[in-house]
XYZ file of N, CA, C and O in Angstrom:
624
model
N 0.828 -1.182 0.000
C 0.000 0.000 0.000
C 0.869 1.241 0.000
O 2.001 1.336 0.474
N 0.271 2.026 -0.511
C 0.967 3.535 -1.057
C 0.297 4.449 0.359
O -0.817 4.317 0.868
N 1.735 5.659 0.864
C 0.566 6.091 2.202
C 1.056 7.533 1.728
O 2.103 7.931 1.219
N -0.183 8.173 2.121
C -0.385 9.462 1.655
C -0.441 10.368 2.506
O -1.141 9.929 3.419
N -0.061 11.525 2.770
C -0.421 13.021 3.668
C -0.481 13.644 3.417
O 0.574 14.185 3.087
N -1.914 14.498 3.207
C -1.949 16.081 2.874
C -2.897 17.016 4.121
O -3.663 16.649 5.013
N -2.447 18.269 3.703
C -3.095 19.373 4.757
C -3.094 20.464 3.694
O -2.314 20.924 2.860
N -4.455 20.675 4.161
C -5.165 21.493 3.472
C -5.920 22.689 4.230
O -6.888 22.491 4.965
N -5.388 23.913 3.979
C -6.283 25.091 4.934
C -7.008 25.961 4.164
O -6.477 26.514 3.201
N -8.085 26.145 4.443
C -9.096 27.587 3.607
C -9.428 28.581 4.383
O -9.676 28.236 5.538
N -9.532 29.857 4.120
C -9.456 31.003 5.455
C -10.630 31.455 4.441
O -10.461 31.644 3.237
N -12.107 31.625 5.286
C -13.032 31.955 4.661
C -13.592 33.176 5.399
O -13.840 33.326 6.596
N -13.692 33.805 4.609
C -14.680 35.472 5.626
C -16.160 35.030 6.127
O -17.200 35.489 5.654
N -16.091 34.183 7.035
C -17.260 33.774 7.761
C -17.068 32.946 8.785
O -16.051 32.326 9.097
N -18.680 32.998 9.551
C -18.267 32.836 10.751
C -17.991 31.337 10.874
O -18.099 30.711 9.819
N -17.540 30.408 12.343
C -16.949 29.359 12.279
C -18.779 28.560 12.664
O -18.930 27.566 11.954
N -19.816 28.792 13.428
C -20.757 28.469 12.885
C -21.486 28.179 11.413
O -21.889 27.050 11.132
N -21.584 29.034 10.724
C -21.953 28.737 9.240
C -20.992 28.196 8.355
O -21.423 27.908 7.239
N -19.560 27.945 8.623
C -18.699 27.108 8.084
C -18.688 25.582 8.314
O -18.286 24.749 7.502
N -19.217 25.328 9.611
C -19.398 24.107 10.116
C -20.751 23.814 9.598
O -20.785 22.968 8.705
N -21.866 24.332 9.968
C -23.095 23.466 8.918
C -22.414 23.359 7.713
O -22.286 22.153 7.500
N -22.160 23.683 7.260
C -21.946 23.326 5.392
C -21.133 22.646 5.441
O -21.526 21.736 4.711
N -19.954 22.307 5.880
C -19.192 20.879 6.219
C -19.273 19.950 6.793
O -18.500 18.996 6.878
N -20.523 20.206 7.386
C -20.973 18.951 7.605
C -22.649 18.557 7.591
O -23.268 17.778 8.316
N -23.100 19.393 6.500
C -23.833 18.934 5.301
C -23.634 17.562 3.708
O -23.907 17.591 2.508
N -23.134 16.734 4.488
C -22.099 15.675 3.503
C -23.066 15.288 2.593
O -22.581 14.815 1.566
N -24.430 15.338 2.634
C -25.393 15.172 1.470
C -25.250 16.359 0.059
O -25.272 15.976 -1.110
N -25.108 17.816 0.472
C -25.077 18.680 -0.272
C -23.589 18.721 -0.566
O -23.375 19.783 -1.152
N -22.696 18.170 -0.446
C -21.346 18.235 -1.366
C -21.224 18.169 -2.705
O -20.445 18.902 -3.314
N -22.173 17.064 -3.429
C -22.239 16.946 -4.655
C -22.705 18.540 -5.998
O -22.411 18.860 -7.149
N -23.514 19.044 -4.919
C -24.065 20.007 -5.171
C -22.840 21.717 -5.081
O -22.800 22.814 -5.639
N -22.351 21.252 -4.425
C -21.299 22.277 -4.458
C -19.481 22.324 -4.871
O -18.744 23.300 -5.013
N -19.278 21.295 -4.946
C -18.142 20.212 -4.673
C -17.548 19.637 -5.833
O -17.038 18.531 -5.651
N -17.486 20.139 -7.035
C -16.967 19.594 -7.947
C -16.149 18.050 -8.434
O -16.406 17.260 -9.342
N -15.482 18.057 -7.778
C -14.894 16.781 -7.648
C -15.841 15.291 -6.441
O -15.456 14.195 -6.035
N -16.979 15.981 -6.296
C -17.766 14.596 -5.270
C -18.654 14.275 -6.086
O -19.400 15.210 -6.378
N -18.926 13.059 -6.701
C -19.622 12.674 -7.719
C -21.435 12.295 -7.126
O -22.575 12.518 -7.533
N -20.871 11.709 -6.119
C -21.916 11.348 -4.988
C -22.144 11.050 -3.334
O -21.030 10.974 -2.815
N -23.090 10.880 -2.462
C -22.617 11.030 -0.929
C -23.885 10.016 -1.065
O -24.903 10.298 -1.696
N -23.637 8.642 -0.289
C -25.079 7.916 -0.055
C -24.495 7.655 1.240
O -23.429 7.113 1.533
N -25.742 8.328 2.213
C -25.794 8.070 3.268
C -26.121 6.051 3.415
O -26.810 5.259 2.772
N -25.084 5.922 4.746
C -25.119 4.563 5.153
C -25.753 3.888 6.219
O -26.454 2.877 6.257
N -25.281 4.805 7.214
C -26.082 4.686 8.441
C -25.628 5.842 9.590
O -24.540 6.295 9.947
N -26.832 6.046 9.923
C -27.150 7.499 10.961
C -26.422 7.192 12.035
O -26.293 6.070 12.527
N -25.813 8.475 12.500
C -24.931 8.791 14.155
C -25.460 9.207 14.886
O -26.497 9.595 14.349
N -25.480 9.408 15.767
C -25.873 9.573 17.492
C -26.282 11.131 17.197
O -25.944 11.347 16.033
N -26.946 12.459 17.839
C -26.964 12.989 17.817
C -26.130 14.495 17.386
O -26.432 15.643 17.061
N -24.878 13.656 17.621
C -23.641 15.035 17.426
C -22.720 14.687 15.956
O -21.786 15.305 15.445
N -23.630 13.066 15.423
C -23.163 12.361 14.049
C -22.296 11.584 14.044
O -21.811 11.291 12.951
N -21.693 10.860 15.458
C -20.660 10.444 15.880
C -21.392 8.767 15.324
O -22.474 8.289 15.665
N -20.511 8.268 14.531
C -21.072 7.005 13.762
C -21.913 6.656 13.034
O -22.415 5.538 12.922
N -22.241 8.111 12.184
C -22.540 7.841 10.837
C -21.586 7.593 9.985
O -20.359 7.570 10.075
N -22.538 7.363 8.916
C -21.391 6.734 7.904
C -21.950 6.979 6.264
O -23.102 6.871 5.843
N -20.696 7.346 5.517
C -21.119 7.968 4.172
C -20.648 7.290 3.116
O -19.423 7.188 3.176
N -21.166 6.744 2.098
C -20.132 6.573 0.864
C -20.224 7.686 -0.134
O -21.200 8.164 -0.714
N -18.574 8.053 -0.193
C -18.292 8.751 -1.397
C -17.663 8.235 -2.868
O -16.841 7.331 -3.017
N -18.106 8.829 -3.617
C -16.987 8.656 -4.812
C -17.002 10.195 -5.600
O -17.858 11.070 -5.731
N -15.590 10.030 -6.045
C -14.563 11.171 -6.171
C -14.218 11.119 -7.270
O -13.885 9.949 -7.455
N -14.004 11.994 -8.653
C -13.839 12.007 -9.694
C -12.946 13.692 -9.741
O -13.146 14.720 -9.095
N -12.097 13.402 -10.642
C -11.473 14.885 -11.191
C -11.028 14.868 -12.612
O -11.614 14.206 -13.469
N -10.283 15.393 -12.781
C -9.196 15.233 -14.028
C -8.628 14.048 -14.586
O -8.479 13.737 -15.767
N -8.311 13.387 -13.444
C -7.097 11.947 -13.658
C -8.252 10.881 -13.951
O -9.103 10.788 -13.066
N -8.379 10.154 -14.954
C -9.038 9.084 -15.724
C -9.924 8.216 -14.445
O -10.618 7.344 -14.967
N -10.050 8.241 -13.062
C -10.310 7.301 -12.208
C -11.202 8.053 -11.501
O -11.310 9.280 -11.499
N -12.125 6.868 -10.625
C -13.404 7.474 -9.891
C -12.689 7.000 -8.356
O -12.495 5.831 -8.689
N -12.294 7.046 -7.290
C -12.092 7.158 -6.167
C -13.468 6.471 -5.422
O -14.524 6.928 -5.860
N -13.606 5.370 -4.289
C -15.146 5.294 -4.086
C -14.668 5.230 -2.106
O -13.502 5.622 -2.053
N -14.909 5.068 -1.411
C -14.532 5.095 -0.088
C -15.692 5.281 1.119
O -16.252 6.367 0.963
N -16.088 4.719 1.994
C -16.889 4.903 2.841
C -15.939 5.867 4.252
O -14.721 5.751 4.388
N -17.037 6.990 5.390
C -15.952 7.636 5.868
C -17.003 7.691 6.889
O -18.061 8.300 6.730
N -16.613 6.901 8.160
C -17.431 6.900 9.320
C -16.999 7.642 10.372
O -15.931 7.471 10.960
N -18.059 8.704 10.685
C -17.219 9.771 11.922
C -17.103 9.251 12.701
O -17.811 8.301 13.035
N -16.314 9.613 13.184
C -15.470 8.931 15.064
C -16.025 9.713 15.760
O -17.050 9.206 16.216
N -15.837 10.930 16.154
C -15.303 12.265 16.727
C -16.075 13.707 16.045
O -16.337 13.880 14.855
N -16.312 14.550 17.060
C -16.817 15.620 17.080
C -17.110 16.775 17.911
O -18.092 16.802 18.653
N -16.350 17.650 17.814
C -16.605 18.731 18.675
C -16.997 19.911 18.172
O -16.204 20.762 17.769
N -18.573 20.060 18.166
C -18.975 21.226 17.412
C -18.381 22.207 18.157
O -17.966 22.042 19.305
N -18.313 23.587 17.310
C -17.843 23.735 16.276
C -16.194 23.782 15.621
O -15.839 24.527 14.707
N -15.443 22.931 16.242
C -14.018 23.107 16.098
C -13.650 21.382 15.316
O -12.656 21.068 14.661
N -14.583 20.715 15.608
C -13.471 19.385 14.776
C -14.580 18.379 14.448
O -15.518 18.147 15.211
N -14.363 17.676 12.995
C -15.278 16.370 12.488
C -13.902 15.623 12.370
O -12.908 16.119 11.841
N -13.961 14.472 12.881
C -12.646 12.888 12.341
C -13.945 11.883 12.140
O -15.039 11.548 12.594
N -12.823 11.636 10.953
C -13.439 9.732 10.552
C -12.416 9.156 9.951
O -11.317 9.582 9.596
N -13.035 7.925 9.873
C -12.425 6.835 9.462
C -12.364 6.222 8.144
O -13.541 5.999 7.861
N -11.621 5.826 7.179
C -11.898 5.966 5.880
C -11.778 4.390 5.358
O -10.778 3.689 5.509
N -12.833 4.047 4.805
C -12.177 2.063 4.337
C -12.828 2.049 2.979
O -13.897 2.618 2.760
N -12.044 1.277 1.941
C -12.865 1.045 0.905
C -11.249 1.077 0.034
O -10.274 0.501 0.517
N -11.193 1.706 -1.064
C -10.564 2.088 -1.935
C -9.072 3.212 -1.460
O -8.018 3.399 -2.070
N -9.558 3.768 -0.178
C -8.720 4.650 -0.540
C -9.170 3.917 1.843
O -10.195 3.602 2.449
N -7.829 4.013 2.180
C -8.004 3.538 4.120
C -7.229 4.900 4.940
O -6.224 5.448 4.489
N -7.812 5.244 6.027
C -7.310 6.029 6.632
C -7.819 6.956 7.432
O -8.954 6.641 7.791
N -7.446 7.988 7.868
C -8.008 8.933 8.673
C -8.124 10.415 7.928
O -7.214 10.807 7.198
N -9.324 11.208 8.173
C -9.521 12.476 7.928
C -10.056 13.704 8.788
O -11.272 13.702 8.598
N -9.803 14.514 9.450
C -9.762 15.337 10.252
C -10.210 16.824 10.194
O -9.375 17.641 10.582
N -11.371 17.273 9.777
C -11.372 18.619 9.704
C -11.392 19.683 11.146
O -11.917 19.559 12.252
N -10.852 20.372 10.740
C -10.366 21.167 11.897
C -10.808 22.968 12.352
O -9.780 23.613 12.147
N -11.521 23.570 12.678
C -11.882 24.820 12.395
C -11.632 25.598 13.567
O -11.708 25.169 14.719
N -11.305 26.860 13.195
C -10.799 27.771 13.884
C -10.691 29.077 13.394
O -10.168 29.329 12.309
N -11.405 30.356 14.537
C -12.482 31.021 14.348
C -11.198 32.457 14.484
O -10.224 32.363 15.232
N -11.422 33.471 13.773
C -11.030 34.903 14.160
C -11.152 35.932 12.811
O -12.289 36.014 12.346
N -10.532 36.395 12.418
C -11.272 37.290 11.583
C -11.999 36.660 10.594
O -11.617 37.092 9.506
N -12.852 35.857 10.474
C -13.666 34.245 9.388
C -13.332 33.523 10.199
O -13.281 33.745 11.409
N -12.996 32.329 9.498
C -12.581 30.793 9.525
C -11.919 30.322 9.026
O -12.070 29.945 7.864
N -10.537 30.096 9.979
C -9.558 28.955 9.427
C -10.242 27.902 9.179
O -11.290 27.741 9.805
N -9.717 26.691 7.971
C -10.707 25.429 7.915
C -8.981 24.951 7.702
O -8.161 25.584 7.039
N -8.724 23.664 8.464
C -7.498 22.821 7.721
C -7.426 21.206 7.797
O -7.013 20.661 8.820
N -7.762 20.615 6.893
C -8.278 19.011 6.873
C -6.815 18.782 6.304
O -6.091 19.320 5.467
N -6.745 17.652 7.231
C -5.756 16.836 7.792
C -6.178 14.933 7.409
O -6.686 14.138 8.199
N -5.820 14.712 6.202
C -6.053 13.279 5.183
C -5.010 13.078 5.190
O -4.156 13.852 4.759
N -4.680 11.319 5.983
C -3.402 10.697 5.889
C -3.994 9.331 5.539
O -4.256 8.570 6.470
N -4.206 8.988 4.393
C -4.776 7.794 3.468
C -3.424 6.678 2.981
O -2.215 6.816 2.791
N -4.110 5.885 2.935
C -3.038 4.836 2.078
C -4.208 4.145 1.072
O -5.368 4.080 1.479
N -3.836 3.628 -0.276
C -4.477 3.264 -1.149
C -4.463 1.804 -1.200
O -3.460 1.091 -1.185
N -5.978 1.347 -1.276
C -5.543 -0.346 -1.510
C -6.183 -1.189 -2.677
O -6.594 -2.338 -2.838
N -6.059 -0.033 -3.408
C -5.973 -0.806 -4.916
C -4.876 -1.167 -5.761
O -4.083 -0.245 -5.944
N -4.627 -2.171 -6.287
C -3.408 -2.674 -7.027
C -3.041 -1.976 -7.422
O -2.006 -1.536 -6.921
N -3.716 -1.190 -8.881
C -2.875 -0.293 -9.707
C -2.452 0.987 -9.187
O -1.616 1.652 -9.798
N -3.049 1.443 -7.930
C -2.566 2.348 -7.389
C -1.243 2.300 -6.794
O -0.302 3.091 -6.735
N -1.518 0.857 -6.277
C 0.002 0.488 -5.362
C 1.267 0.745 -6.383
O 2.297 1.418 -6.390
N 0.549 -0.233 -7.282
C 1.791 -0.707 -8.749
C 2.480 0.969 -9.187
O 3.684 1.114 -9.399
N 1.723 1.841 -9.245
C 1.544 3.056 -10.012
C 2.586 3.933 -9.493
O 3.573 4.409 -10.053
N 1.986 4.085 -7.851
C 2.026 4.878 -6.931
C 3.813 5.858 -6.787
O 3.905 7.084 -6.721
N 4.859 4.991 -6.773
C 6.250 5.617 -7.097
C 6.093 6.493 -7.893
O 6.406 7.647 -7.599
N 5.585 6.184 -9.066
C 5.760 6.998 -10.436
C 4.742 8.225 -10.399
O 5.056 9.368 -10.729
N 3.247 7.761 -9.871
C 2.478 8.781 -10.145
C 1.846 9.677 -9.414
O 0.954 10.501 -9.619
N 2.717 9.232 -8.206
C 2.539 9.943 -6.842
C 2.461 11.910 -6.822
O 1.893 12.659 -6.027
N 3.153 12.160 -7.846
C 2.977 13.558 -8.260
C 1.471 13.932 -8.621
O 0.648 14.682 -8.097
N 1.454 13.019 -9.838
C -0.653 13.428 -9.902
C -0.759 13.527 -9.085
O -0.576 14.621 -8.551
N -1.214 12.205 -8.269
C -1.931 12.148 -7.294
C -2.081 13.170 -6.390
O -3.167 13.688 -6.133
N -1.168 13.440 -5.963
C -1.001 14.654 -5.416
C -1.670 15.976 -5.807
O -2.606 16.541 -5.241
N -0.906 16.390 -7.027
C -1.590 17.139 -8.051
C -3.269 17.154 -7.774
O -4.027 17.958 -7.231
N -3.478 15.599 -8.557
C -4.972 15.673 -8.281
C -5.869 16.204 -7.138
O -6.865 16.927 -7.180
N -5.345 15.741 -6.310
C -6.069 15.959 -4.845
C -5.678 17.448 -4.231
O -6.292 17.929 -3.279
N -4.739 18.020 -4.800
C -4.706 19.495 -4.302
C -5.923 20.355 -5.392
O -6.352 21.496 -5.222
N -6.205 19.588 -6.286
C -7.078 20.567 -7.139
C -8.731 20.306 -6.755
O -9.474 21.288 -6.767
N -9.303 18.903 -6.399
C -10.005 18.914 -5.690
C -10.492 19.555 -4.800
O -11.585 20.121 -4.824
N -9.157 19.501 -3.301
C -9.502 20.671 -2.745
C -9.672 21.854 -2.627
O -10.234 22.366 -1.659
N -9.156 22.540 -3.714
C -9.029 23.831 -4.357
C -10.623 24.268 -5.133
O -11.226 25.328 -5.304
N -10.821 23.176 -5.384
C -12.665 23.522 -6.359
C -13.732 23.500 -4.862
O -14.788 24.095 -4.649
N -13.034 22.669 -4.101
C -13.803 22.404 -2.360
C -13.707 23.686 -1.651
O -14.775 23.744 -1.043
N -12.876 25.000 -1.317
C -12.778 25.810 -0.860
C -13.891 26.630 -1.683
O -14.908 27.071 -1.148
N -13.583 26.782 -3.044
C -14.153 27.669 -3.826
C -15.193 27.139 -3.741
O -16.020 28.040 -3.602
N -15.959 25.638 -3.738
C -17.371 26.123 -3.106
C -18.029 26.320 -2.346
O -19.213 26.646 -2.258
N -16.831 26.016 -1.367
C -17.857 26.413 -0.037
C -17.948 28.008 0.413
O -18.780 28.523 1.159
N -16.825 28.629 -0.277
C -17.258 29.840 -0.315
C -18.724 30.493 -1.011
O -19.531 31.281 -0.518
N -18.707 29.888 -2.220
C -19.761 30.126 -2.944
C -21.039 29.724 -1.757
O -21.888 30.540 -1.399
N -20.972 28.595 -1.361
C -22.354 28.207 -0.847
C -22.325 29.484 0.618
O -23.340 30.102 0.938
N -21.394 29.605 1.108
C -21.124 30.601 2.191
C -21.759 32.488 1.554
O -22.096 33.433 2.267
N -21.701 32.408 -0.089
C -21.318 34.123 -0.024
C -20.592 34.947 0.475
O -20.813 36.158 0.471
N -19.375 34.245 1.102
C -18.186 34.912 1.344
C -17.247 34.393 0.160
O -17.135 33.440 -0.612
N -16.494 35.903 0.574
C -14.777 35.576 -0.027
C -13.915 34.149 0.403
O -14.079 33.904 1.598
N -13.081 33.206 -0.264
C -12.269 32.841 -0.055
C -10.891 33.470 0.102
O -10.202 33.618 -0.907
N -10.426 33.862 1.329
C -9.376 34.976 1.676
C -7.933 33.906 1.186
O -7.178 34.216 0.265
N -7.846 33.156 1.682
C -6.594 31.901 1.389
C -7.144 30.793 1.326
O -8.172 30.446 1.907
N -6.212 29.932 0.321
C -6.155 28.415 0.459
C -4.945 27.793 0.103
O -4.325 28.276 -0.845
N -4.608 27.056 0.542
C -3.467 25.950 0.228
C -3.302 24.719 -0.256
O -2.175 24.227 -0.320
């Protein structure tokens, strides 16, 4: 298996309340989200969402659809969503928020891949990949600004 780490921050001119509903609105991603092809809810979490569970699949540029289920662990409104990631793509994901002039947002994905050709691939094409997934998140800031009506002040 191929293991992956990225961090990703968006500084949005809004507040850390209305940044958090919309991130964790995981039904309306498709709708804003360019790169989320689809979100089928799996099974419902406890009140604060702690063990629900979502399947995604992920499409961009690079010839391949990404498919992965991502069950929250963890939650502390309004500062942190973690889950757990199994399917296609295994691992942990972490969004993180933090409040002062807007909203810092910085998700924290340390995945390993457990598909063959990914494995086989992975030395060589580890740059896409990369590539890929920074542009994803890059269409992900820009819509959640959009769905926000704020500026996107930074992203990384």
């Amino acid at each position: 298996m191929a293991d992956y780490k990225f961090l990703t921050t968006w500084c949005v001119d809004a507040s850390i309340e209305q940044v958090w509903e919309i991130l964790n609105e995981t039904k309306s991603y498709p709708e804003r989200w360019k790169g989320v092809h689809s979100v089928e809810l799996l099974r419902d979490g406890d009140d604060q969402g702690v063990g629900q569970v979502n399947r995604f699949s992920w499409r961009s540029v690079l010839p391949y659809t990404l498919r992965f289920d991502m069950r929250v662990t963890r939650v502390e409104r309004p500062h942190l969503i973690e889950g757990q990631a199994t399917g296609e793509l295994e691992g942990r994901g972490v969004w993180r928020l933090y409040e002062g002039d807007g909203t810092a947002v910085v998700y924290d994905w340390q995945v390993r891949t457990t598909q063959a050709w990914m494995n086989v691939l992975g030395p060589v094409a580890r740059p896409a990949f990369a590539w890929n997934h920074d542009l994803v998140m890059r269409q992900g800031g820009r819509g959640l600004a959009a769905k926000l009506g704020a500026p996107l002040v930074a992203h990384d």
